[in-house]
């Protein structure tokens, strides 16, 4: 909760990959709320992300995750429908409850734009009615 929503594992176990890797495309974009970035493998000894190890896995940030800025390639941003990102919860695949919270497809992505405080505030207030006061 309040971290990331991860998808793209063809095995649905969380540690699978597609059998290929994509070179890292590091950029100055911060990992703020609603950012879409390429997932990476980690070094088992140092627990640090391995550049150029991404493949099919990706994630959406549910809140700012600035510690991920340095290594992860940001390639998108949720610009409409942030309420859906906020509504997705951790899911126990053995539970027989309503599965409507699992995203099966990503239908459209907009180009990433630099995020300012104003953009963050508008995404929060206009999309989900969040008011921190």
Short mmCIF file of C-alpha atoms in Angstrom, two decimals, residues 73-129:
data_model
loop_
_atom_site.label_atom_id
_atom_site.label_comp_id
_atom_site.label_asym_id
_atom_site.label_seq_id
_atom_site.Cartn_x
_atom_site.Cartn_y
_atom_site.Cartn_z
CA UNK A 73 13.44 4.46 -16.50
CA UNK A 74 10.29 6.57 -16.36
CA UNK A 75 8.24 6.24 -19.53
CA UNK A 76 4.78 7.49 -18.69
CA UNK A 77 2.47 9.25 -16.28
CA UNK A 78 -1.18 8.73 -15.43
CA UNK A 79 -2.85 11.92 -16.66
CA UNK A 80 -6.47 10.85 -16.26
CA UNK A 81 -7.98 8.20 -14.05
CA UNK A 82 -5.69 8.55 -11.03
CA UNK A 83 -8.64 7.37 -8.95
CA UNK A 84 -8.15 3.92 -10.53
CA UNK A 85 -4.50 3.87 -9.39
CA UNK A 86 -5.64 4.82 -5.89
CA UNK A 87 -8.39 2.17 -5.90
CA UNK A 88 -6.14 -0.78 -6.75
CA UNK A 89 -5.26 -2.69 -3.61
CA UNK A 90 -2.94 -5.55 -2.83
CA UNK A 91 -4.62 -8.72 -4.01
CA UNK A 92 -4.38 -12.25 -2.63
CA UNK A 93 -4.66 -14.44 -5.73
CA UNK A 94 -6.05 -17.34 -3.66
CA UNK A 95 -8.97 -15.25 -2.37
CA UNK A 96 -12.34 -15.76 -4.03
CA UNK A 97 -13.37 -12.12 -3.80
CA UNK A 98 -14.19 -9.57 -6.45
CA UNK A 99 -11.30 -9.41 -8.94
CA UNK A 100 -12.37 -6.11 -10.50
CA UNK A 101 -9.41 -4.36 -8.85
CA UNK A 102 -6.85 -6.12 -11.08
CA UNK A 103 -5.76 -4.14 -14.14
CA UNK A 104 -5.68 -6.47 -17.15
CA UNK A 105 -4.76 -3.92 -19.81
CA UNK A 106 -3.25 -0.49 -20.20
CA UNK A 107 -5.27 1.21 -22.90
CA UNK A 108 -3.58 4.55 -23.49
CA UNK A 109 -0.49 6.41 -22.33
CA UNK A 110 0.26 10.08 -22.73
CA UNK A 111 3.79 11.49 -23.12
CA UNK A 112 5.48 12.22 -19.81
CA UNK A 113 5.61 15.88 -18.90
CA UNK A 114 7.69 17.51 -16.23
CA UNK A 115 5.73 17.51 -13.00
CA UNK A 116 5.41 20.63 -10.94
CA UNK A 117 3.70 21.18 -7.61
CA UNK A 118 0.78 22.66 -9.53
CA UNK A 119 0.43 19.57 -11.76
CA UNK A 120 0.58 17.26 -8.73
CA UNK A 121 -2.05 19.33 -6.92
CA UNK A 122 -4.36 19.32 -9.96
CA UNK A 123 -4.01 15.54 -10.42
CA UNK A 124 -4.91 15.00 -6.79
CA UNK A 125 -7.76 17.49 -6.50
CA UNK A 126 -9.33 17.27 -9.97
CA UNK A 127 -9.09 13.49 -10.36
CA UNK A 128 -9.87 12.16 -6.89
CA UNK A 129 -10.98 15.16 -4.86
#
